[in-house]
Amino acid sequence: MIKRYREKKFIDALQFENNPDRITEIIEFIGMPVSVEYTSSGIQMRIIRTPYNAIIVKTGEYIAKMDDGTLLELTAEKLAERYDEVTQ
């Protein structure tokens, strides 16, 4: 009989809001440099992993860090769909 399993992963996540306190909190959380860009399509944050590798997060989206340090960009919908909030 074939059995199906799912992998359970824990992540920590912060929502990007364009204010100095949240940007400082994100920098401390991810430990990488960022730049905030004001574009014709809105405000976004560029997380600079290497000079040629960046993650772009738009205002209201989430930056998530997995236990192994991998960073993800998630919309609120994707976060709710894939993860359940864990209260401590």
Coordinates of N, CA and C in Angstrom, one line a residue:
M1 N 0.8 -1.2 0.0 CA 0.0 0.0 0.0 C 0.9 1.2 0.0
I2 N 0.6 2.2 -0.9 CA 1.3 3.4 -0.9 C 0.8 4.4 0.1
K3 N 1.7 4.9 0.9 CA 1.3 5.9 1.9 C 1.9 7.3 1.5
R4 N 1.2 8.3 1.8 CA 1.7 9.6 1.4 C 2.1 10.4 2.7
Y5 N 3.2 11.1 2.6 CA 3.7 11.9 3.8 C 4.0 13.3 3.4
R6 N 4.0 14.2 4.3 CA 4.4 15.5 4.0 C 5.5 15.9 5.0
E7 N 6.3 16.8 4.5 CA 7.4 17.3 5.3 C 7.0 18.5 6.1
K8 N 7.3 18.5 7.4 CA 7.0 19.6 8.2 C 8.2 20.5 8.4
K9 N 8.1 21.7 8.1 CA 9.2 22.7 8.2 C 8.8 23.9 9.0
F10 N 9.7 24.3 9.8 CA 9.4 25.5 10.6 C 10.2 26.7 10.0
I11 N 9.5 27.9 10.0 CA 10.2 29.1 9.5 C 9.9 30.2 10.4
D12 N 10.7 31.2 10.4 CA 10.5 32.5 11.1 C 10.2 33.5 10.0
A13 N 9.3 34.4 10.2 CA 8.9 35.3 9.1 C 8.7 36.7 9.6
L14 N 9.0 37.7 8.8 CA 8.7 39.1 9.1 C 8.1 39.7 7.9
Q15 N 7.1 40.6 8.1 CA 6.4 41.2 7.0 C 7.2 42.5 6.7
F16 N 7.5 42.8 5.4 CA 8.2 44.0 5.0 C 7.2 45.2 5.0
E17 N 7.5 46.2 5.9 CA 6.8 47.4 5.9 C 7.8 48.5 5.7
N18 N 7.5 49.5 5.0 CA 8.4 50.6 4.7 C 8.5 51.6 5.9
N19 N 9.2 51.2 7.0 CA 9.5 52.1 8.1 C 10.8 51.7 8.6
P20 N 11.6 52.7 9.2 CA 12.9 52.4 9.6 C 13.1 51.3 10.6
D21 N 12.1 51.2 11.6 CA 12.2 50.2 12.6 C 12.1 48.8 12.0
R22 N 11.2 48.6 11.1 CA 11.0 47.3 10.5 C 12.2 46.9 9.6
I23 N 12.7 47.9 8.9 CA 13.9 47.6 8.0 C 15.1 47.2 8.9
T24 N 15.3 47.9 10.0 CA 16.4 47.5 10.9 C 16.1 46.1 11.5
E25 N 14.9 45.8 11.8 CA 14.6 44.5 12.3 C 14.8 43.4 11.3
I26 N 14.5 43.7 10.0 CA 14.8 42.7 8.9 C 16.3 42.5 8.8
I27 N 17.1 43.6 8.8 CA 18.5 43.5 8.6 C 19.1 42.6 9.7
E28 N 18.7 42.8 11.0 CA 19.1 42.0 12.1 C 18.7 40.5 11.9
F29 N 17.5 40.3 11.4 CA 16.9 39.0 11.3 C 17.7 38.2 10.2
I30 N 18.0 38.8 9.1 CA 18.6 38.1 8.0 C 20.1 38.1 8.0
G31 N 20.7 39.2 8.6 CA 22.1 39.3 8.6 C 22.8 39.6 7.3
M32 N 22.1 40.3 6.4 CA 22.6 40.6 5.1 C 22.2 42.0 4.8
P33 N 23.0 42.6 3.8 CA 22.6 44.0 3.5 C 21.4 44.1 2.6
V34 N 20.7 45.2 2.7 CA 19.4 45.4 1.9 C 19.5 46.8 1.3
S35 N 18.6 47.0 0.3 CA 18.4 48.3 -0.2 C 16.9 48.4 -0.4
V36 N 16.3 49.6 -0.1 CA 14.9 49.8 -0.4 C 14.8 50.7 -1.6
E37 N 14.0 50.2 -2.5 CA 13.9 50.9 -3.8 C 12.4 51.4 -4.0
Y38 N 12.4 52.6 -4.6 CA 11.1 53.2 -4.9 C 10.9 53.1 -6.4
T39 N 10.1 52.3 -6.9 CA 9.9 52.0 -8.3 C 8.5 52.5 -8.8
S40 N 8.3 52.5 -10.1 CA 7.0 52.9 -10.6 C 5.9 51.9 -10.2
S41 N 6.3 50.6 -9.8 CA 5.3 49.6 -9.4 C 5.2 49.6 -7.9
G42 N 5.9 50.4 -7.2 CA 5.7 50.4 -5.7 C 7.1 50.3 -5.0
I43 N 7.0 50.1 -3.7 CA 8.2 50.1 -2.9 C 8.6 48.6 -2.7
Q44 N 9.9 48.3 -2.8 CA 10.4 47.0 -2.7 C 11.7 47.0 -2.0
M45 N 12.0 45.9 -1.3 CA 13.3 45.7 -0.7 C 14.1 44.6 -1.4
R46 N 15.4 45.0 -1.6 CA 16.3 44.0 -2.3 C 17.2 43.5 -1.2
I47 N 17.2 42.2 -1.0 CA 18.1 41.5 0.0 C 19.3 41.0 -0.8
I48 N 20.5 41.5 -0.5 CA 21.6 41.3 -1.4 C 22.4 40.1 -0.8
R49 N 22.3 38.9 -1.4 CA 23.0 37.7 -1.0 C 24.4 37.8 -1.6
T50 N 24.6 38.1 -2.8 CA 25.8 38.3 -3.5 C 25.6 39.4 -4.5
P51 N 26.7 39.9 -5.1 CA 26.5 41.0 -6.1 C 25.5 40.6 -7.2
Y52 N 25.4 39.4 -7.6 CA 24.5 38.9 -8.7 C 23.4 38.1 -8.2
N53 N 23.1 38.0 -6.9 CA 22.0 37.2 -6.4 C 21.3 38.0 -5.3
A54 N 20.0 38.4 -5.6 CA 19.3 39.1 -4.7 C 17.8 38.6 -4.6
I55 N 17.2 38.8 -3.5 CA 15.8 38.5 -3.3 C 15.0 39.8 -3.3
I56 N 14.0 39.9 -4.0 CA 13.2 41.1 -4.0 C 11.8 40.8 -3.3
V57 N 11.6 41.7 -2.3 CA 10.3 41.6 -1.5 C 9.6 42.9 -1.6
K58 N 8.3 42.8 -2.0 CA 7.5 44.0 -2.1 C 6.8 44.3 -0.8
T59 N 6.4 45.5 -0.6 CA 5.7 46.0 0.6 C 4.5 45.0 0.9
G60 N 4.4 44.5 2.1 CA 3.3 43.7 2.5 C 3.7 42.2 2.4
E61 N 4.7 41.8 1.7 CA 5.2 40.4 1.5 C 6.0 40.1 2.7
Y62 N 6.3 38.8 2.9 CA 7.1 38.3 4.0 C 8.4 37.8 3.6
I63 N 9.4 38.0 4.5 CA 10.7 37.4 4.4 C 10.7 36.3 5.4
A64 N 11.0 35.1 5.0 CA 11.0 33.9 5.9 C 12.4 33.3 5.8
K65 N 12.8 32.8 7.0 CA 14.1 32.1 7.1 C 13.8 30.7 7.7
M66 N 14.3 29.7 7.0 CA 14.1 28.3 7.4 C 15.2 28.0 8.4
D67 N 15.0 26.9 9.1 CA 16.0 26.5 10.1 C 17.4 26.4 9.6
D68 N 17.6 26.0 8.3 CA 18.9 25.9 7.7 C 19.5 27.2 7.2
G69 N 18.7 28.3 7.4 CA 19.2 29.6 7.0 C 18.7 30.1 5.6
T70 N 18.1 29.2 4.9 CA 17.6 29.5 3.6 C 16.5 30.6 3.7
L71 N 16.6 31.6 2.8 CA 15.6 32.7 2.8 C 14.6 32.5 1.8
L72 N 13.3 32.9 2.1 CA 12.2 32.8 1.1 C 11.5 34.1 1.1
E73 N 10.9 34.4 0.0 CA 9.9 35.5 -0.2 C 8.6 34.9 -0.3
L74 N 7.6 35.3 0.5 CA 6.3 34.7 0.5 C 5.2 35.9 0.5
T75 N 4.2 35.7 -0.2 CA 3.0 36.6 -0.1 C 2.3 36.1 1.1
A76 N 1.4 36.9 1.6 CA 0.5 36.6 2.7 C -0.3 35.3 2.4
E77 N -0.8 35.2 1.2 CA -1.6 34.0 0.8 C -0.7 32.8 0.8
K78 N 0.5 32.8 0.3 CA 1.4 31.6 0.3 C 1.7 31.2 1.7
L79 N 2.0 32.2 2.5 CA 2.4 31.9 3.9 C 1.2 31.2 4.6
A80 N 0.0 31.7 4.4 CA -1.2 31.1 5.1 C -1.5 29.7 4.5
E81 N -1.2 29.5 3.2 CA -1.5 28.3 2.5 C -0.5 27.2 3.0
R82 N 0.7 27.5 3.1 CA 1.8 26.5 3.4 C 2.1 26.3 4.8
Y83 N 1.9 27.3 5.7 CA 2.3 27.2 7.1 C 1.2 27.6 8.1
D84 N 1.2 27.0 9.2 CA 0.4 27.3 10.3 C 1.2 28.1 11.3
E85 N 0.7 29.2 11.9 CA 1.4 29.9 12.9 C 1.5 29.1 14.1
V86 N 2.7 29.2 14.7 CA 3.0 28.4 16.0 C 3.1 29.5 17.1
T87 N 2.3 29.3 18.1 CA 2.4 30.3 19.2 C 3.3 29.6 20.3
Q88 N 4.0 30.4 21.0 CA 5.0 29.9 22.0 C 4.5 30.1 23.4

